[in-house]
XYZ file of N, CA, C and O in Angstrom:
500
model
N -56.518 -10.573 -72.003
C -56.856 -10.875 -70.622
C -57.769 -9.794 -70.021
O -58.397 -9.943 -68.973
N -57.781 -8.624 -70.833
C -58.477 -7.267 -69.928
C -59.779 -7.496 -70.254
O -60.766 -7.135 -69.614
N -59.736 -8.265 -71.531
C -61.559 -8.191 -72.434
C -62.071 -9.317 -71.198
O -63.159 -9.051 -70.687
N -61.373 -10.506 -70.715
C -61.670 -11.653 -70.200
C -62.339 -11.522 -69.034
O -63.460 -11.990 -68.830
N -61.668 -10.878 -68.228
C -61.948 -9.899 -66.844
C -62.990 -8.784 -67.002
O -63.707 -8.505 -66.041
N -63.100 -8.184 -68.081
C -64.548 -7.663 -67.556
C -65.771 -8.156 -68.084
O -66.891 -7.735 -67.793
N -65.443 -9.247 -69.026
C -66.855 -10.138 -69.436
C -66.861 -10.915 -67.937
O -67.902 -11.466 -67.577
N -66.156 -10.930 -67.429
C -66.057 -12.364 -65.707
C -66.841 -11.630 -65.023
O -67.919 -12.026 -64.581
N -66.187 -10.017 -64.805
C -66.780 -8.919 -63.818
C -68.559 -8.874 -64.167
O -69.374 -9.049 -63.261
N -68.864 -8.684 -65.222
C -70.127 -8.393 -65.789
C -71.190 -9.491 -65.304
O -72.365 -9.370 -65.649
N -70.876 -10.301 -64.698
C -72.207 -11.218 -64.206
C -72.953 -12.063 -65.584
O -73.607 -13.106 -65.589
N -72.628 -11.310 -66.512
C -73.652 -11.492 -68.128
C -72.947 -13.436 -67.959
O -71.818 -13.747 -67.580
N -74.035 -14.354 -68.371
C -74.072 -15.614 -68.802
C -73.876 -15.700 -69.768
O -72.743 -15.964 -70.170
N -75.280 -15.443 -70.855
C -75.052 -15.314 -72.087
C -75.237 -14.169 -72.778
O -75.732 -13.119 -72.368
N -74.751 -14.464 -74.008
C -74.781 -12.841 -74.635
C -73.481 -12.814 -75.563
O -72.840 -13.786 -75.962
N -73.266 -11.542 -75.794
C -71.734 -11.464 -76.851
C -71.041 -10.131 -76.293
O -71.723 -9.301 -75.693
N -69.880 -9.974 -76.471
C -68.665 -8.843 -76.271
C -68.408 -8.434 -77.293
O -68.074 -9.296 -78.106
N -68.420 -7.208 -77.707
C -67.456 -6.324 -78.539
C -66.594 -5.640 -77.959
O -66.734 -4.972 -76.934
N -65.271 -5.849 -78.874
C -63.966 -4.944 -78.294
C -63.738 -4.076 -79.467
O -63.471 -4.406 -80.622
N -63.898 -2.871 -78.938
C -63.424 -1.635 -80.114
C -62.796 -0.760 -80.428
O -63.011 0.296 -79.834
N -61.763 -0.785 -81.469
C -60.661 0.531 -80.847
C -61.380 1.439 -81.545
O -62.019 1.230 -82.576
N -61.227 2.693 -80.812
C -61.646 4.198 -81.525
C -60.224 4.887 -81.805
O -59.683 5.846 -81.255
N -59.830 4.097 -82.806
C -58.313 4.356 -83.736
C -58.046 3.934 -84.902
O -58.311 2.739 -85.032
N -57.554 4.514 -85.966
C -57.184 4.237 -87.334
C -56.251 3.732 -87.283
O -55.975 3.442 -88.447
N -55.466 3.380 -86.618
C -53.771 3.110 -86.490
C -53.780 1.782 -85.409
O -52.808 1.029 -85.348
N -54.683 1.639 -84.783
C -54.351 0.344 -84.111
C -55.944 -0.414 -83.916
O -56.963 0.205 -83.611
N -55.887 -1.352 -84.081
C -56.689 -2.588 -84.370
C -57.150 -3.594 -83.458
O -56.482 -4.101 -82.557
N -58.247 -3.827 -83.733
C -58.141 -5.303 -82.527
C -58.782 -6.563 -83.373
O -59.794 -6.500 -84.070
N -57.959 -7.718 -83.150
C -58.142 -8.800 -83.709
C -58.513 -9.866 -83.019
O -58.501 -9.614 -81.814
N -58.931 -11.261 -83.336
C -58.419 -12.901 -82.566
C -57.606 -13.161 -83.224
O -57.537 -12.950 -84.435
N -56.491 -13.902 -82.224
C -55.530 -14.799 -82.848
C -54.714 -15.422 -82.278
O -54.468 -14.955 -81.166
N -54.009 -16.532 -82.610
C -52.871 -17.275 -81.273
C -51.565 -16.757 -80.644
O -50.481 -16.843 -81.223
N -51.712 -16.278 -79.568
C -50.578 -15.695 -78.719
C -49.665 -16.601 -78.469
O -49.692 -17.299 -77.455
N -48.709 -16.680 -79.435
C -47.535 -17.198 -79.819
C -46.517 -16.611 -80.450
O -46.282 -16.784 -81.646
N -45.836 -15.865 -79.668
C -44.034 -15.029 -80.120
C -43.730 -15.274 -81.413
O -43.628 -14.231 -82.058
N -43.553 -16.233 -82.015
C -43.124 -16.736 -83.038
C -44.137 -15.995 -84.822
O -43.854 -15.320 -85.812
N -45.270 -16.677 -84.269
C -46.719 -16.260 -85.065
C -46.544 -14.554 -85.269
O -46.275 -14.007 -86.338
N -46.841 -13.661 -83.547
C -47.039 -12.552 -83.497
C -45.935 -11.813 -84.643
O -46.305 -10.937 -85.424
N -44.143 -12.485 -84.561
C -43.599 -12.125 -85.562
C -43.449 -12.029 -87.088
O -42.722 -11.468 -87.909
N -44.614 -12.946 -87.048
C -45.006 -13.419 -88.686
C -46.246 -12.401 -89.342
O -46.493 -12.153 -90.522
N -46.829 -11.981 -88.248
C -48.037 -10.930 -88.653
C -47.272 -9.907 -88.492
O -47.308 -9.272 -89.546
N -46.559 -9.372 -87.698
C -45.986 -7.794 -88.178
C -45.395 -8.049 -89.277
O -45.535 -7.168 -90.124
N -44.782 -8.936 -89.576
C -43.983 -8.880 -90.842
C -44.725 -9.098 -92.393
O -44.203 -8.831 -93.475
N -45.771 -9.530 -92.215
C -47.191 -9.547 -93.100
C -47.501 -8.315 -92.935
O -47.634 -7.685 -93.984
N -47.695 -7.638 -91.783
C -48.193 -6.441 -92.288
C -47.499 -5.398 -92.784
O -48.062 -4.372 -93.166
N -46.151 -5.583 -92.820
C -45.463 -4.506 -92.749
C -45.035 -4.840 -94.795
O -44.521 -3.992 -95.524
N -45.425 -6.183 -95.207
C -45.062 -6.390 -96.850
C -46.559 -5.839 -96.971
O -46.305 -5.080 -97.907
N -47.623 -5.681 -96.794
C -48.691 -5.040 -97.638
C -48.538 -3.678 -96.944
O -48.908 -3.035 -97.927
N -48.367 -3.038 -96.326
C -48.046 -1.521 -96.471
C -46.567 -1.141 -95.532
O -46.403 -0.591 -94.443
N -46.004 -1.493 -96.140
C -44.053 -1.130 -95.932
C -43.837 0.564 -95.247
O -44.036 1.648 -95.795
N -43.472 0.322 -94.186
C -43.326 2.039 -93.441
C -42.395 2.889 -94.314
O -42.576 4.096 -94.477
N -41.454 2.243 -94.829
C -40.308 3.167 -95.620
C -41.502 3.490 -97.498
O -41.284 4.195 -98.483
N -42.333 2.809 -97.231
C -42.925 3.866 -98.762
C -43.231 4.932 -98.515
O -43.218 5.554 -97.452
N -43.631 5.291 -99.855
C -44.445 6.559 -100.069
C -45.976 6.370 -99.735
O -46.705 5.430 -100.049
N -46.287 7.570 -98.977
C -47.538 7.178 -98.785
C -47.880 9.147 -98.796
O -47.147 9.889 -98.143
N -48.830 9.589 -99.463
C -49.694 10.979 -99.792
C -49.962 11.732 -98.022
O -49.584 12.829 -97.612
N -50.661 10.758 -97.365
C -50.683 11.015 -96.145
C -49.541 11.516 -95.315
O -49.920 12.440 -94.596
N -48.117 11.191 -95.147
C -47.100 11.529 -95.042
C -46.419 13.062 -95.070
O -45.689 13.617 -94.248
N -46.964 13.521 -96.369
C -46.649 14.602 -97.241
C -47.637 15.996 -96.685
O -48.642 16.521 -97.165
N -46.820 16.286 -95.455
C -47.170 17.230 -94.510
C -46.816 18.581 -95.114
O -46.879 19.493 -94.290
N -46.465 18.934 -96.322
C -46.117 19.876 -96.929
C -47.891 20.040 -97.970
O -48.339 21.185 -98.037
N -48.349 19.405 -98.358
C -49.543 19.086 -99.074
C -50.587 19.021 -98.061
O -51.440 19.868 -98.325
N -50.931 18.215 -96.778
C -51.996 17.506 -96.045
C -52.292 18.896 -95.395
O -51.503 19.694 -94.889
N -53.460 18.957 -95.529
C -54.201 20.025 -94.628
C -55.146 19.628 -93.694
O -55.621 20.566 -93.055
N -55.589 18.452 -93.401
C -56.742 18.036 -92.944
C -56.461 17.277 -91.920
O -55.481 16.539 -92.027
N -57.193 17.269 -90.761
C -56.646 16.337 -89.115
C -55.380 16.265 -89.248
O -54.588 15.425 -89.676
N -55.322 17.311 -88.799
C -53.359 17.426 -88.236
C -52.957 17.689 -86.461
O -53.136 18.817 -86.002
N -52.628 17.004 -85.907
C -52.196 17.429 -84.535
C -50.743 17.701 -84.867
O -50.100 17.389 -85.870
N -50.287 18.544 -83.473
C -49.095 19.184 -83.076
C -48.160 18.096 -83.403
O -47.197 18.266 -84.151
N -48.460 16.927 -82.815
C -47.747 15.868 -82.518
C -47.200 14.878 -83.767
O -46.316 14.022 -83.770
N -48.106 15.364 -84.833
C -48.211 14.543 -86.476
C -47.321 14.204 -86.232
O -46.441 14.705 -85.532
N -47.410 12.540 -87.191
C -45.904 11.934 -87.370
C -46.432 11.153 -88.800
O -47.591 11.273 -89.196
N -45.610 10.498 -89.369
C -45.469 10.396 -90.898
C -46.205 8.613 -90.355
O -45.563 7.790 -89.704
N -47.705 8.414 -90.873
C -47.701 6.842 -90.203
C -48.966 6.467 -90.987
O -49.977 5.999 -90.463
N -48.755 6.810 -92.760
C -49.523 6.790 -93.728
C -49.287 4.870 -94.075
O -49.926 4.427 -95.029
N -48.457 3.959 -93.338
C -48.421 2.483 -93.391
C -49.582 2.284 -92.462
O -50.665 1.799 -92.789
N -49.087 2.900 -90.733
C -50.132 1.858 -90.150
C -51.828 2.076 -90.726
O -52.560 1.092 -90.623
N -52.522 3.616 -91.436
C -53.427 3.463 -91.919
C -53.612 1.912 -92.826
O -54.109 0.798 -92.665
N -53.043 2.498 -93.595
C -53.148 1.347 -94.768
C -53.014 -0.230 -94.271
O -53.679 -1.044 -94.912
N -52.181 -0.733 -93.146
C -52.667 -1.924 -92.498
C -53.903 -2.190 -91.789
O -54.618 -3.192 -91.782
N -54.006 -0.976 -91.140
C -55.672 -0.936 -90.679
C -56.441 -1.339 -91.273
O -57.383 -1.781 -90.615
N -56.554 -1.449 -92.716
C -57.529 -1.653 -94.046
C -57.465 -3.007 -94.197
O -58.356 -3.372 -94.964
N -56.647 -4.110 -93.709
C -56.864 -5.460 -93.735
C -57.173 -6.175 -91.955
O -57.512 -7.332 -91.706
N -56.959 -5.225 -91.104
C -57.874 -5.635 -89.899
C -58.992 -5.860 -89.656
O -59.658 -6.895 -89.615
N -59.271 -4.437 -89.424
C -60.415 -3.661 -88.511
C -60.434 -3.004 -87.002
O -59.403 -2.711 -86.397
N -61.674 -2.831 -86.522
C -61.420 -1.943 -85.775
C -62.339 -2.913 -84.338
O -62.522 -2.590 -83.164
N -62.761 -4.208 -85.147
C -63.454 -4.557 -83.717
C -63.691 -6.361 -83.722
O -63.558 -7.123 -84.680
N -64.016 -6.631 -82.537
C -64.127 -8.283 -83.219
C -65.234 -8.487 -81.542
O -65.343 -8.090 -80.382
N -65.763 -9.309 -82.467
C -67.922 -9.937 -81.392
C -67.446 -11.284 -81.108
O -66.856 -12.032 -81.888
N -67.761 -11.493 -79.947
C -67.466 -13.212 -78.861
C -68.479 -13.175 -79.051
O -69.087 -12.230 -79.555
N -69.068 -14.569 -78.563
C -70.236 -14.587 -78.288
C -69.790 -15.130 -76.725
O -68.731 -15.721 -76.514
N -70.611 -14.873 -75.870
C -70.485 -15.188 -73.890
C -71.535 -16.300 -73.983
O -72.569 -16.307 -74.651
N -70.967 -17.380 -73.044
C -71.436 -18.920 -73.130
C -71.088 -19.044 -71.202
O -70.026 -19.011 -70.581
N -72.460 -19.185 -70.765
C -72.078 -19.442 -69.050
C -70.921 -19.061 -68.374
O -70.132 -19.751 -67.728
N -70.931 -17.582 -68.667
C -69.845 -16.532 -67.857
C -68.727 -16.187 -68.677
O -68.081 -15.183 -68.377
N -68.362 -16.968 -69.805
C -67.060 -16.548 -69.989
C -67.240 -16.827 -71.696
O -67.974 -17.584 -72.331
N -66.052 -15.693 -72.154
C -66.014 -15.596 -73.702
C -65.562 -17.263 -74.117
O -64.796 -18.165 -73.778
N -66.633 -16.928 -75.095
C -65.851 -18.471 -76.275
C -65.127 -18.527 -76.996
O -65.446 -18.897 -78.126
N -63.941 -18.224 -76.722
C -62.836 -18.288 -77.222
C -62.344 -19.716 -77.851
O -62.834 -20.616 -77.169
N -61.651 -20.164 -78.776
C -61.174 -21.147 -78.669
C -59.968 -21.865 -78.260
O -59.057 -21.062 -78.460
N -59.505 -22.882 -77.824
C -58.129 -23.128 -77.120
C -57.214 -22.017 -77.189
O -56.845 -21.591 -76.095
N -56.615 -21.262 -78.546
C -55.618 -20.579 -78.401
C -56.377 -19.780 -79.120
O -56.035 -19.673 -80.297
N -57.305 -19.184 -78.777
C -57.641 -17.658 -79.095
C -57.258 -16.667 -77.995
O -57.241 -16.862 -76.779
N -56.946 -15.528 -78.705
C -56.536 -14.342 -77.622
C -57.448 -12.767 -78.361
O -57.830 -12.715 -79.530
N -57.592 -11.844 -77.521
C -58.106 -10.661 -78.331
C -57.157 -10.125 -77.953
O -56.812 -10.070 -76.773
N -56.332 -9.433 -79.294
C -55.297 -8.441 -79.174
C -55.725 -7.307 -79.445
O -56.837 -7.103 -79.933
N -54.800 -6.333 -79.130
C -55.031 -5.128 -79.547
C -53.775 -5.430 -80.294
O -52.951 -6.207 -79.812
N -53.474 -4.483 -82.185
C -52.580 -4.022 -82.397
C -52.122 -2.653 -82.982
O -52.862 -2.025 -83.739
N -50.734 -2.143 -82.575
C -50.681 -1.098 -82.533
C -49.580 -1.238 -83.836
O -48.666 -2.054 -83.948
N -49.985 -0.168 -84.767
C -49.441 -0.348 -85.952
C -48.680 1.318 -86.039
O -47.961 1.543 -87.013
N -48.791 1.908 -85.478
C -48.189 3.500 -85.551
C -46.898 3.362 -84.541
O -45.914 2.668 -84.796
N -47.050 4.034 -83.518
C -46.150 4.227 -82.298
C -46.809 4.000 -80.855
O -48.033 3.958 -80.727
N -46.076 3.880 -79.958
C -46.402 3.435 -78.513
C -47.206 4.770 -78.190
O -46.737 5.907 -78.152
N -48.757 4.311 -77.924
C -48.987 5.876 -76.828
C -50.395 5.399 -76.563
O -50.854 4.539 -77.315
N -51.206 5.917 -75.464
C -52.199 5.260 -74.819
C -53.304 5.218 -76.152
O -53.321 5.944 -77.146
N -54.201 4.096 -75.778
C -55.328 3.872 -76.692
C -56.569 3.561 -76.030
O -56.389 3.216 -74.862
N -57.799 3.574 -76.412
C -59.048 3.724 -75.968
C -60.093 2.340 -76.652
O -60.790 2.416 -77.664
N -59.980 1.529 -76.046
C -60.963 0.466 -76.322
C -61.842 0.419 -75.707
O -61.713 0.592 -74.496
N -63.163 0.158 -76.289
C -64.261 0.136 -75.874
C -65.017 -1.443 -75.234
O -65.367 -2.359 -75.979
N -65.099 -1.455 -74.279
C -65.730 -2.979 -73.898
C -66.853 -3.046 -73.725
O -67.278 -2.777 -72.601
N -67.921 -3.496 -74.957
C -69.921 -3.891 -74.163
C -70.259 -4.692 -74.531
O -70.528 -4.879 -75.718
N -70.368 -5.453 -73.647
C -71.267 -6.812 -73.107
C -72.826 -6.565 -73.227
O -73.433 -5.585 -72.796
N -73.243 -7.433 -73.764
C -75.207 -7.330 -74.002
C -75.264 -9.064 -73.830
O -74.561 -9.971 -74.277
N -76.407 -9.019 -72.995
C -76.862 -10.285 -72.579
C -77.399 -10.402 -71.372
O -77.674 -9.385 -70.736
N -77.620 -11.585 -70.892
C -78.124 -11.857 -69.320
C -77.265 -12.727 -68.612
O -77.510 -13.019 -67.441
């Protein structure tokens, strides 16, 4: 709804939107906002990279490289990241994204709860 509102705000007719996270750990996709569904994709993501494995990244005794204070062991949500991505292009059709009936742009967050930074630009007239 936030991507929706500022393609509305933007005046732009036509043209396209990119939404982009500047994050390894959380994602933005299309897809149908449906409770049921949404439970079927965490659980897809969580059988191609399972939080309770082993993952090298983890292994804070070894990792020397981009480490914050705050590190936490979240060598899965990388590895789900790797069947997302990090961005997804509308194309804008007389004011408003073309979405289809039950398209939604999510953000998902595959690590832990904490603020994130998406990028919204609109190009067009």
């Amino acid at each position: 709804d936030d991507v929706v509102a500022v393609v509305e705000r933007s005046g732009v007719q036509f043209g396209q939107v990119t939404a982009y996270s500047q994050h390894t750990t959380a994602a933005i996709k299309i897809n149908e906002h449906e409770p049921l569904l949404l439970r079927d994709m965490a659980r897809t993501l969580r059988h191609f990279s399972p939080p309770n494995a082993y993952y090298e990244h983890n292994d804070f005794s070894r990792r020397t490289v981009n480490m914050n204070p705050d590190e936490c062991a979240n060598g899965h949500a990388h590895c789900q990241h790797l069947f997302i991505g990090c961005s997804v292009h509308v194309p804008v059709m007389t004011g408003r994204m073309a979405l289809g009936q039950w398209q939604r742009v999510f953000i998902l967050e595959m690590d832990r709860p904490r603020t994130r930074e998406i990028l919204v630009q609109i190009l067009g007239v």
